[in-house]
XYZ file of C-alpha atoms in Angstrom:
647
model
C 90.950 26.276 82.745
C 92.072 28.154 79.536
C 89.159 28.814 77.055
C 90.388 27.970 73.005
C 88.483 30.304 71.320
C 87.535 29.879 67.548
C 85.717 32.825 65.364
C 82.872 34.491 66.979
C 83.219 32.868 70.275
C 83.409 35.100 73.667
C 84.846 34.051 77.377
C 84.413 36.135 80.182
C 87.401 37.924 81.806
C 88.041 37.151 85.518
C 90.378 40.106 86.470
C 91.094 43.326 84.725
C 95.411 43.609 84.315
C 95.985 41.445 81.435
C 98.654 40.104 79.094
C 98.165 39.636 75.653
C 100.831 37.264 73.960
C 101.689 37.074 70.524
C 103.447 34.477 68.627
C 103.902 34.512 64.931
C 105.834 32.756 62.486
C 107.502 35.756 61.438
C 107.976 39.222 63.030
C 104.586 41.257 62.796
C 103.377 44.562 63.909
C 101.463 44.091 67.294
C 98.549 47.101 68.342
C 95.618 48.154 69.672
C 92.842 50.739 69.204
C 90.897 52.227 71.803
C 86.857 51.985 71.001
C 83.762 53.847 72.415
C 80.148 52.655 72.984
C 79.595 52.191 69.571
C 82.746 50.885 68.868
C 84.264 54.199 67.427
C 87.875 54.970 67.259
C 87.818 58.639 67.693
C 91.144 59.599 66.347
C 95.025 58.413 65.727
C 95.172 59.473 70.055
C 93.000 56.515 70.349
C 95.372 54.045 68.670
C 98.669 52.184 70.642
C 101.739 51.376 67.588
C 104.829 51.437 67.571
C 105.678 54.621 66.827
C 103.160 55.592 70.003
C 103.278 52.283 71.972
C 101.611 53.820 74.978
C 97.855 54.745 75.883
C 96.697 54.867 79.662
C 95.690 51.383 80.472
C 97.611 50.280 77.048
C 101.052 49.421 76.039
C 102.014 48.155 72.716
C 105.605 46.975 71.726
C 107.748 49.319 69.967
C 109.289 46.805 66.822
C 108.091 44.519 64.636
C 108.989 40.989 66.767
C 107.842 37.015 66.188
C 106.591 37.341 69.455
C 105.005 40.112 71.666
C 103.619 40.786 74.882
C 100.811 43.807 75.069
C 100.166 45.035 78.861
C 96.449 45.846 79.266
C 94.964 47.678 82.719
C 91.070 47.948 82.405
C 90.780 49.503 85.420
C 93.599 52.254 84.005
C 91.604 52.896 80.412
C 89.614 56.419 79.866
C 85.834 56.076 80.668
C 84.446 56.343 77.302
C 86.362 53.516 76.268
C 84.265 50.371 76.165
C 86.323 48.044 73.436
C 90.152 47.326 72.561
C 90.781 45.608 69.319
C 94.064 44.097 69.003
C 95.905 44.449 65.398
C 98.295 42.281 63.517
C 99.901 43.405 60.614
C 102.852 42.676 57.897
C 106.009 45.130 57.868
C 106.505 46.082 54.609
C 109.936 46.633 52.732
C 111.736 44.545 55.318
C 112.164 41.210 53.167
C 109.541 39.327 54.809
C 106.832 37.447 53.848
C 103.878 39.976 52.152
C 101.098 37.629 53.417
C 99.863 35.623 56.222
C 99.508 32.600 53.879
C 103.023 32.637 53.616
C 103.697 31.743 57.322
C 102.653 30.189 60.469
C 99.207 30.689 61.887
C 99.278 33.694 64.445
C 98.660 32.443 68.235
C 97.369 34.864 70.328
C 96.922 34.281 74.054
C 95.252 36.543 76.867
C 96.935 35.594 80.292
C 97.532 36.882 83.958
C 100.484 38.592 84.974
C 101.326 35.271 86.552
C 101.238 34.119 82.412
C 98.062 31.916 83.408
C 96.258 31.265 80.089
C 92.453 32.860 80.233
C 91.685 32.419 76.742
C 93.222 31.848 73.593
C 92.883 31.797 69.895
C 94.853 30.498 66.497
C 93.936 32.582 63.573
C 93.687 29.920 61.060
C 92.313 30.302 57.331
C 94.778 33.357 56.541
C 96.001 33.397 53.248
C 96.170 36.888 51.199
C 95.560 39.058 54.438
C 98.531 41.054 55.286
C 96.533 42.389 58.392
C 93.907 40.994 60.670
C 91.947 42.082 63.607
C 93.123 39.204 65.709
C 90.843 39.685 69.218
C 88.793 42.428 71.009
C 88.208 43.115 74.059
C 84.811 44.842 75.037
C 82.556 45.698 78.440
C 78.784 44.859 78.265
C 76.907 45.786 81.328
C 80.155 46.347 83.238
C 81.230 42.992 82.936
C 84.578 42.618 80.373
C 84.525 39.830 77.343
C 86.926 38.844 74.868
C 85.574 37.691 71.641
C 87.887 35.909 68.751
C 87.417 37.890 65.461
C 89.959 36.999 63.029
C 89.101 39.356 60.345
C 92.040 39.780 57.623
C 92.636 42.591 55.205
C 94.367 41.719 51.704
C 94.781 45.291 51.205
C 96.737 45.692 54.754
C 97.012 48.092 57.416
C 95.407 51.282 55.873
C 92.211 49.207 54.940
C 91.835 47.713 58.252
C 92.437 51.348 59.975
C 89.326 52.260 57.173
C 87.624 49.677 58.271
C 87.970 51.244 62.257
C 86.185 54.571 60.479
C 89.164 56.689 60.398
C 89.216 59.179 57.494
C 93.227 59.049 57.422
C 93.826 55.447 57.465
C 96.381 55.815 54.855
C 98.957 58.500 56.388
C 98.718 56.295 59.653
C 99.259 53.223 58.451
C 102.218 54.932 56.359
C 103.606 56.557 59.832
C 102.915 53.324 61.263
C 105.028 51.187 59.129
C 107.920 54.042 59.195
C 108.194 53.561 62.626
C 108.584 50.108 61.849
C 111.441 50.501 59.836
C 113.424 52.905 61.969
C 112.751 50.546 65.205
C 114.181 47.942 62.989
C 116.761 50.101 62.224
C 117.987 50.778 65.766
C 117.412 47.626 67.025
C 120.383 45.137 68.585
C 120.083 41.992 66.404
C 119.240 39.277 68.356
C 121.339 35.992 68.449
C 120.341 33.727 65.321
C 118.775 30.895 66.336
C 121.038 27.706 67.408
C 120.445 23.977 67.441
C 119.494 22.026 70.357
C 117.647 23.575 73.536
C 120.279 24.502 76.343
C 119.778 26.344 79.798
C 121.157 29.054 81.745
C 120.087 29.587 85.388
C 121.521 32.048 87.147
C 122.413 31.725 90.759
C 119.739 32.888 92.776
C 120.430 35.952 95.262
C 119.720 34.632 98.428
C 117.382 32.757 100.171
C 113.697 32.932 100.296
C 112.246 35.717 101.991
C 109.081 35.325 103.590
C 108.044 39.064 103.806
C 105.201 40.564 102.009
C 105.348 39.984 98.044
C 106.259 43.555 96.215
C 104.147 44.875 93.796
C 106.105 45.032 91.007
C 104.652 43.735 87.872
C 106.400 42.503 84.710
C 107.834 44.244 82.199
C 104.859 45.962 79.882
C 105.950 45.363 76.558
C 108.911 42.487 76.214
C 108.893 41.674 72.435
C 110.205 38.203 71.887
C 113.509 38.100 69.181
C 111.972 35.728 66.260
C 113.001 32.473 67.895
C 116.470 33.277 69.420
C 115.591 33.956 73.205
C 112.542 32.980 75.284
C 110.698 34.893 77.326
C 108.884 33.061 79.654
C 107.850 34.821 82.483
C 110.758 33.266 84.783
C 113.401 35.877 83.628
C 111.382 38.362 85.742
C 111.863 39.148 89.369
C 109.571 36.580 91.864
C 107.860 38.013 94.617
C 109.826 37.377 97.452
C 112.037 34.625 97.031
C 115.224 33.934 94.756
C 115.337 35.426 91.960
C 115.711 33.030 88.955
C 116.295 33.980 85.460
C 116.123 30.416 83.954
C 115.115 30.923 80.159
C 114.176 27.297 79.382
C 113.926 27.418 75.517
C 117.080 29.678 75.018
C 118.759 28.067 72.355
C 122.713 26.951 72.145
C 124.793 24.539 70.380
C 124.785 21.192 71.226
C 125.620 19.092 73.146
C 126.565 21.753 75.544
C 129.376 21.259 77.400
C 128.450 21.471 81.412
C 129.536 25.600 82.772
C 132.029 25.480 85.400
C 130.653 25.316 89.024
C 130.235 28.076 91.501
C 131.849 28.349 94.909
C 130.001 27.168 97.524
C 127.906 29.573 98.965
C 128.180 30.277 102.783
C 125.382 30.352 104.969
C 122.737 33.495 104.508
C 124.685 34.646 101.678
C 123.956 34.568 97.951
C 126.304 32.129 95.603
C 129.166 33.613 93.849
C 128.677 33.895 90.265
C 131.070 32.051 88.136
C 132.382 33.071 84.146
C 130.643 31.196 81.723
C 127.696 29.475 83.597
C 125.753 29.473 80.207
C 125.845 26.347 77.810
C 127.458 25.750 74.856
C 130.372 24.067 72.756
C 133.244 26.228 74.556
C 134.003 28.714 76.549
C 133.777 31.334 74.359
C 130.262 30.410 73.160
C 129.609 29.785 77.091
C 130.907 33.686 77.159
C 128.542 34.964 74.414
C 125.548 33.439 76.200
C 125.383 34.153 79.397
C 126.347 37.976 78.377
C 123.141 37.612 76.282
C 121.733 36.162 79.448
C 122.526 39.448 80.807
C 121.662 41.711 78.578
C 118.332 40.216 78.673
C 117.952 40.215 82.381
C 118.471 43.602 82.996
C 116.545 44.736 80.034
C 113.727 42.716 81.685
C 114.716 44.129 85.521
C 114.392 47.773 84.364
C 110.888 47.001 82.722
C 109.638 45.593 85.595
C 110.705 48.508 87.346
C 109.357 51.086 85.444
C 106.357 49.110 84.830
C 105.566 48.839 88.694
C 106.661 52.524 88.816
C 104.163 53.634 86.159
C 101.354 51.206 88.154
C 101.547 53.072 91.016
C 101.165 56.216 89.552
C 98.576 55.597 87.863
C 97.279 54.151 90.890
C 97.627 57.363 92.380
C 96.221 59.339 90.067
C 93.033 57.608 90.229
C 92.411 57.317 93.899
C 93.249 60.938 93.777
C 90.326 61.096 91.136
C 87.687 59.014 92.814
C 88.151 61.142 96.323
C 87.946 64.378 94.616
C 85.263 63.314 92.587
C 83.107 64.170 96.272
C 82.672 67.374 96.589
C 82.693 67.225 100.466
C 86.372 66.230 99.972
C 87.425 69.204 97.880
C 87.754 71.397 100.619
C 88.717 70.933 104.304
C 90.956 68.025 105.635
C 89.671 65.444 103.948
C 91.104 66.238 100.534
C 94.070 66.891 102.305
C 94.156 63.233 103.910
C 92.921 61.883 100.774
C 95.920 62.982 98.873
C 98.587 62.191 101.332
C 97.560 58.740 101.720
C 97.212 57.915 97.467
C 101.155 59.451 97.403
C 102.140 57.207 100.736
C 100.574 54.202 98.399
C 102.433 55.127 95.859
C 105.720 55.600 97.300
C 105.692 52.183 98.842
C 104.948 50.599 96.113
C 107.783 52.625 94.441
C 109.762 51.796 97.356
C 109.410 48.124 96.211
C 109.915 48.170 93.431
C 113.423 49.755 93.727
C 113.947 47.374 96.292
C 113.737 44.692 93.828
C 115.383 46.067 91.131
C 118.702 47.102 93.297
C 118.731 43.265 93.966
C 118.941 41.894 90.581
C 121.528 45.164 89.954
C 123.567 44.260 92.357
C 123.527 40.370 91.496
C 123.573 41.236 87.387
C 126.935 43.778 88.752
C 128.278 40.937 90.799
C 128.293 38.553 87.492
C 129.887 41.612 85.387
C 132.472 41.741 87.853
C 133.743 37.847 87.310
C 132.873 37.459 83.843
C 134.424 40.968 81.972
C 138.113 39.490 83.417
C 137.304 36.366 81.654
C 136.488 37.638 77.779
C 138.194 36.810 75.372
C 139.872 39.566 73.120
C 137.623 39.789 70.385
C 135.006 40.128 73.281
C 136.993 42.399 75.593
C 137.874 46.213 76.090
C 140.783 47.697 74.885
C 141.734 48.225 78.773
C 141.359 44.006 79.027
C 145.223 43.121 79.235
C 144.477 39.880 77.014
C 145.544 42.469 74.335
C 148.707 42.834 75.381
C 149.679 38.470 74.826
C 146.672 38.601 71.861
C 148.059 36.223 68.970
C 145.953 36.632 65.759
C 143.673 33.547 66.144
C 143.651 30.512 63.402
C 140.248 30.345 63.832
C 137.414 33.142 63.669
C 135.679 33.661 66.654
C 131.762 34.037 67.685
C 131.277 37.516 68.050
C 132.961 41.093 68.531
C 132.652 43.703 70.822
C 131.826 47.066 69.269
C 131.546 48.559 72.627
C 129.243 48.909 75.971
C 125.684 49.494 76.637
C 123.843 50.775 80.117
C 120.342 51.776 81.425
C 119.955 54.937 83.253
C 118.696 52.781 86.280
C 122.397 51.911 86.901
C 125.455 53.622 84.430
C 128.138 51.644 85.796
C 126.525 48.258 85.126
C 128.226 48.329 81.286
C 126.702 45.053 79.114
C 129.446 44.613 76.179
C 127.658 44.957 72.600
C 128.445 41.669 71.132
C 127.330 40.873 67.261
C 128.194 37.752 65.586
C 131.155 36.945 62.884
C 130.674 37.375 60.088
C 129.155 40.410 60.076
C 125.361 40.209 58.993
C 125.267 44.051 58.341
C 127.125 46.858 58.043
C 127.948 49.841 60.284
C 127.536 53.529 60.230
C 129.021 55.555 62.550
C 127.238 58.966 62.698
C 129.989 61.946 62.682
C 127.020 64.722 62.992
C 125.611 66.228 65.846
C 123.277 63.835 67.444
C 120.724 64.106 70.236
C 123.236 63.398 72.810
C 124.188 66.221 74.598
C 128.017 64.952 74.444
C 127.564 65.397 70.746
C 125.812 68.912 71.131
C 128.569 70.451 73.143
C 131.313 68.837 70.875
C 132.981 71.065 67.867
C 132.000 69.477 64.548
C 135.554 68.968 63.629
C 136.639 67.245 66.820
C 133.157 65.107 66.568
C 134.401 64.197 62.910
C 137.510 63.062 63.484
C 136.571 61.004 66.709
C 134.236 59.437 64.600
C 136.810 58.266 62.262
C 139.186 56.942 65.294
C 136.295 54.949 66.114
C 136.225 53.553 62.827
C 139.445 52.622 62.934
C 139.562 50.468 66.078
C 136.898 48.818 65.072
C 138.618 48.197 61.963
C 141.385 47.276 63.736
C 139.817 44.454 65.867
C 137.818 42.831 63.110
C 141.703 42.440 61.294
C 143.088 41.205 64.986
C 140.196 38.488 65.531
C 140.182 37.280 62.195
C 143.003 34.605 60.946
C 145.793 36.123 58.666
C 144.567 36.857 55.105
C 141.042 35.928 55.742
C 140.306 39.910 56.239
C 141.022 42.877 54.106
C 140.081 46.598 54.921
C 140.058 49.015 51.846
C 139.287 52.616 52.330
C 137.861 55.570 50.716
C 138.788 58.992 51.741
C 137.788 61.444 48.698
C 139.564 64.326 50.130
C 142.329 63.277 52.247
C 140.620 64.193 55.709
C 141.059 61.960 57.894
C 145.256 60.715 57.098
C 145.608 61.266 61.064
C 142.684 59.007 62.406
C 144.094 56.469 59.713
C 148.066 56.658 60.256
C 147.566 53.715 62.683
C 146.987 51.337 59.903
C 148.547 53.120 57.202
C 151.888 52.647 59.205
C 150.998 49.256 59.628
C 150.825 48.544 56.519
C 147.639 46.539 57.156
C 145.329 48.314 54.305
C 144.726 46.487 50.847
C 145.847 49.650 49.211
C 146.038 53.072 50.398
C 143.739 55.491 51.016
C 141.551 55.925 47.734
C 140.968 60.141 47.174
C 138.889 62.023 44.637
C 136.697 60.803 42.288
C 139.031 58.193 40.486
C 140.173 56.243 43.464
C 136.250 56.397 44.901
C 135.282 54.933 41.503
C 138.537 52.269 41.537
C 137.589 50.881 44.734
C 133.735 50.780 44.273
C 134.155 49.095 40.690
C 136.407 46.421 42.319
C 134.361 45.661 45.138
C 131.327 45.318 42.898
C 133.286 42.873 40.889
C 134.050 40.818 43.773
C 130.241 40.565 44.252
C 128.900 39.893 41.260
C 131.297 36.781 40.631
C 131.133 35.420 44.032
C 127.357 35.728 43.758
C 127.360 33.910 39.958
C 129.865 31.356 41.223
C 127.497 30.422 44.546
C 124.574 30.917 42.392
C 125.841 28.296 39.546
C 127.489 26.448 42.013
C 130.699 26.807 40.542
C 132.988 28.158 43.249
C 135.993 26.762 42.313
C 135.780 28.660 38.850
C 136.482 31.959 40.378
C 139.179 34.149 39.017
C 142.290 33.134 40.562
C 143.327 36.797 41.547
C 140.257 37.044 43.128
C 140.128 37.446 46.721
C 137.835 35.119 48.393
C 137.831 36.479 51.956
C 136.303 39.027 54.339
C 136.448 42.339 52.798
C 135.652 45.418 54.639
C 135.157 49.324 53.003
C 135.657 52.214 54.856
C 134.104 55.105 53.537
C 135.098 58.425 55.317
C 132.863 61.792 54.609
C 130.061 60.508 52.309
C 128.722 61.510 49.671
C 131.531 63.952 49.269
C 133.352 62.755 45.939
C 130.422 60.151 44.999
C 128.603 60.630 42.149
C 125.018 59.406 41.090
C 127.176 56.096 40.052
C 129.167 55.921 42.834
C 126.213 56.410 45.354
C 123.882 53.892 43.197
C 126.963 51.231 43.971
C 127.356 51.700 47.620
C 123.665 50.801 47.660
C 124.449 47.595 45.951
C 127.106 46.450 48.649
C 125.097 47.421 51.224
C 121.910 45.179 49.941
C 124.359 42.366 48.615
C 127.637 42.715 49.727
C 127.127 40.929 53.606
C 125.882 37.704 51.716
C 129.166 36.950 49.790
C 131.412 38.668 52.672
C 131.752 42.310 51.585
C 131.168 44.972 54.542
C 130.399 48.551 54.846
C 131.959 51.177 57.459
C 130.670 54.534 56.805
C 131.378 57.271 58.190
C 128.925 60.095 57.997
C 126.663 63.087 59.020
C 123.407 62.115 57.514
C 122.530 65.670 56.572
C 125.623 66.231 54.444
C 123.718 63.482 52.051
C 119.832 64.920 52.502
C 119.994 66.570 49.220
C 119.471 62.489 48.430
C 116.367 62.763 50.048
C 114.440 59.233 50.639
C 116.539 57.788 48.222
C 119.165 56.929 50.380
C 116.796 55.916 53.321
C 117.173 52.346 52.495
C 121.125 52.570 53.102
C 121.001 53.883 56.416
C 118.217 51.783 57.349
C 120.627 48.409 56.543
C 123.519 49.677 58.922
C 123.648 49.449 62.059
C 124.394 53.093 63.351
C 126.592 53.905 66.296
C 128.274 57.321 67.469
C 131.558 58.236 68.210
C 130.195 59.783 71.915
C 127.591 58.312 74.619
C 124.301 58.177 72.803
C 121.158 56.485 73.607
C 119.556 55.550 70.452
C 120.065 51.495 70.428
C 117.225 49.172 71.754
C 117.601 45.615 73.048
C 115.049 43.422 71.007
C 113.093 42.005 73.869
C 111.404 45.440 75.638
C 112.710 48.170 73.847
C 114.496 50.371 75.880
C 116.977 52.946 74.453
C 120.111 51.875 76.098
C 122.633 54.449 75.956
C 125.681 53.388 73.675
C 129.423 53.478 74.681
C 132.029 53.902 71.869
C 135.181 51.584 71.854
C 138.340 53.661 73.378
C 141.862 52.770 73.777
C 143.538 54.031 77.611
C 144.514 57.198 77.688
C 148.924 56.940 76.481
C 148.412 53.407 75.535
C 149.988 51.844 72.178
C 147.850 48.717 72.494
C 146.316 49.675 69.174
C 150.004 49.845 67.707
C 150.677 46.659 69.331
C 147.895 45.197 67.941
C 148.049 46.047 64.569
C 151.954 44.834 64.141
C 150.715 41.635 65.612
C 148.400 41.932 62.366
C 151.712 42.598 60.338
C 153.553 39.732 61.570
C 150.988 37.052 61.647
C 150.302 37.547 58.196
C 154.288 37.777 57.102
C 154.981 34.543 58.653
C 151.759 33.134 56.971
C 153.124 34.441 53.583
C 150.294 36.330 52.751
């Protein structure tokens, strides 16, 4: 029976590998610090946060999230450690609420890893506190409690830290919140949430199998989207049986319209997966979902995996400890014995574990197989051949695919990087030298200009998914550089204008842009659309800025911040591309910028993470085939759509 805690009160834990769920009405920062006899933290090594989400026995997400899951081993924590306090707190300078007042109570619940509720506690009465201690969990006389606290802080994170007795409570709530930012950053947006409830269930992989249960348990740190996809404990693996990755409270539009049927299955053998088998208004929607579906799933597989792998090394490591701890079995054949059989342990549970996870690989890889033929073109590769019979659509679709995304657990398995239409931010594709090694080993002017070429294919498919007129593309190219990545749509003739260069034509293009927004935003704010200018352009507008900050001045750079923080609203769109360092003489003024685009890289780089465990998922630029003119193609489809529309 689950114990509701209120302030003060204590409940008695009944096993020692714990969940600790967090739901919030808005994201929060979820972590934990590690506490001696006396309840002493005894340094920032003692503390789980984002920017250091893991401790032994501890694991903490990595991103501010509505909802979290923390993974707690008792068993796995260091000796002197007799408490864990579990922190809340408010990001700052994301555009979210500044106190707890200001949103729904936190609900925090400490489960099984079956999700059985032990105990749990609403932290009611919150109203200036931007962070609280919501819950600790202690050991008196070897037996483990938790105990409701709900203690706020109006003066935030550092006070609370203070409040934990450590002397730099300031610089680590600072590095704290940085890490924040940057995860937020990096992060895949999330679909937005949708109307009425709608489920996916995927076809299971076989049928039941009565052997022994792996040990394999669930992912350690799955942080919940704010109200966009569930994640109830069903999207992991089961012990054993089928695997199902039903996600009751995902959310679609309604009513959903029934997903096509699957083949029979025969005898012994698993179901055939089927394109679209996710809910929604159409097929396309259908489309988006279950590749969210996906994405989610094997996010979730791989935790679970590396989660179960971590377990049993850990395991290990402590069996190994407890034997040696004898001093008869240092020496001799015991030790020996002793050691063998705490690495056979942990192989087999390894062993497991893989087992399961090539099962939902091979089932997710099965579904890729079916559905990737199926995508439409604003959803598909450039190697799809619905490009080659695309007609510019009357209609603007869900989403667009600005390229692939894999775990190292499986490369092949490719999820498609989907984001919704219209954009909700803009994009920044990083021309310098990255972490990747395919970046490293590349020549700086061969990394620049690829990173243009990306640019302009994704350019290229926004203005091929979008209906003619309802999309313009201006661009800014101060010195001229990049006239061969852009001849494609130069030739086209698909540009607003050409190429702006030097100072005068970076100025031109920023001043009109910056028009656009202001009116838009005085008309929508006045309610007085219809007394725009009537040379005004109403739709889509998209800026490509090639080799920033060259030819930008203090003006110029104080106005790209402006589109950037206002421009998505009213339908105004940033494409920059850029080697941060050529702009660090900026220093943390431009922070802010990069921090609103979404960055991706012109090579294989893993610096993207899903929004539900936080993996870095290694990102896959768009590419045309190698002597193909589908871009070409394309883009005179662009041409002719909008010459027979008259625009």
């Amino acid at each position: 029976m689950t114990a509701e805690l209120v302030r003060g009160q204590n409940h008695t834990l009944p096993r020692t590998r714990l969940e600790i769920r967090v739901s919030a009405g808005s994201p929060v920062v979820a972590g934990a610090t590690l506490g001696d006899e006396r309840g002493v933290v005894r340094g920032a090594e003692w503390i789980a946060h984002p920017g250091s989400p893991q401790l032994p026995g501890l694991e903490v997400s990595q991103q501010a999230a509505a909802g979290h899951r923390l993974a707690v081993d008792l068993e796995a924590l260091p000796e002197a450690v007799h408490r864990v306090t579990v922190l809340l707190a408010l990001p700052v300078g994301v555009g979210g609420p500044a106190r707890f007042g200001a949103t729904a109570a936190p609900f925090v619940a400490v489960t099984g890893l079956d999700g059985t509720e032990i105990a749990t506690f609403t932290l009611t009465g919150l109203d200036t506190e931007s962070a609280v201690t919501a819950l600790e969990i202690y050991r008196r006389q070897d037996v483990w409690k938790v105990r409701a606290v709900g203690q706020g802080y109006a003066a935030g994170l550092a006070e609370m830290l203070a409040d934990q007795g450590l002397s730099n409570a300031a610089e680590l709530a600072a590095s704290i919140q940085e890490a924040v930012a940057r995860s937020l950053a990096r992060s895949v947006a999330p679909p937005p949430p949708r109307t009425p409830e709608g489920d996916r269930v995927r076809q299971a992989s076989g049928p039941p199998d009565p052997g022994p249960a792996p040990a394999t348990p669930p992912a350690a740190t799955p942080a919940q989207p704010p109200a966009a996809i569930s994640t109830d404990t069903a999207a992991a693996p089961s012990a054993g049986g089928p695997i199902n990755y039903a996600h009751p409270r995902r959310q679609h539009a309604a009513p959903p319209s029934p997903p096509p049927a699957a083949p029979p299955a025969q005898p012994g053998q698993a179901a055939q997966p089927v394109a679209g088998d996710a809910t929604g208004w159409s097929m396309d929607e259908r489309l988006y979902n279950q590749i969210w579906g996906m994405f989610e799933d094997l996010a979730r597989a791989a935790a679970a995996y590396r989660s179960a792998v971590d377990f049993a090394e850990s395991r290990m490591d402590q069996e190994l400890d407890r034997s040696l701890s004898d001093p008869r079995n240092r020496i001799g054949g015991a030790g020996d014995r002793a050691r063998e059989e705490a690495r056979a342990k942990r192989d087999e549970l390894t062993a497991r574990a893989r087992e399961v996870l090539d099962r939902d690989l091979a089932q997710l890889a099965a579904e890729a197989a079916v559905v990737e033929p199926a995508l439409p073109a604003a959803y598909a590769g450039w190697d799809n051949p619905v490009w080659h019979a695309h007609r510019i659509p009357m209609e603007l679709p869900m989403a667009l695919r600005l390229g692939d995304l894999h775990l190292p657990e499986r490369t092949d398995l490719r999820i498609p990087l989907l984001v919704r239409l219209p954009l909700e931010r803009g994009m920044w594709v990083d021309s310098g030298r990255t972490a990747s090694e395919a970046a490293a080993l590349m020549d700086g002017d061969r990394l620049r200009r690829l990173a243009m070429e990306t640019a302009v294919l994704h350019a290229a498919r926004l203005l091929a998914v979008y209906p003619p007129g309802e999309f313009s593309v201006h661009v800014i190219d101060p010195a001229g550089s990049a006239a061969g990545p852009l001849a494609p749509l130069v030739d086209a003739g698909v540009l607003a204008g050409p190429p702006a260069a030097g100072p005068q034509g970076v100025a031109a293009v920023l001043a009109h842009l910056t028009r656009r927004v202001d009116l838009v935003q005085m008309a929508v704010r006045a309610g007085a659309a219809d007394s725009l200018p009537p040379d005004l352009d109403t739709g889509e507008q998209l800026l490509v800025v090639n080799d920033f900050p060259h030819g930008f001045d203090d003006r110029a750079v104080t106005q790209l911040r402006y589109l950037a923080d206002e421009g998505p609203a009213v339908g105004v769109h940033l494409l920059m591309v850029a080697d941060r360092e050529d702009a660090s003489a900026y220093g943390p003024v431009l922070d802010p910028l990069w921090r609103s685009l979404l960055r991706i890289t012109p090579v294989a780089d893993s610096h993207l993470a899903d929004p539900w465990v936080g993996h870095a998922w290694t990102y896959e630029p768009p590419v045309t085939p190698p002597g193909s003119r589908v871009l070409e193609q394309v883009l005179a489809a662009v041409t002719a759509a909008r010459r027979a529309a008259g625009r």
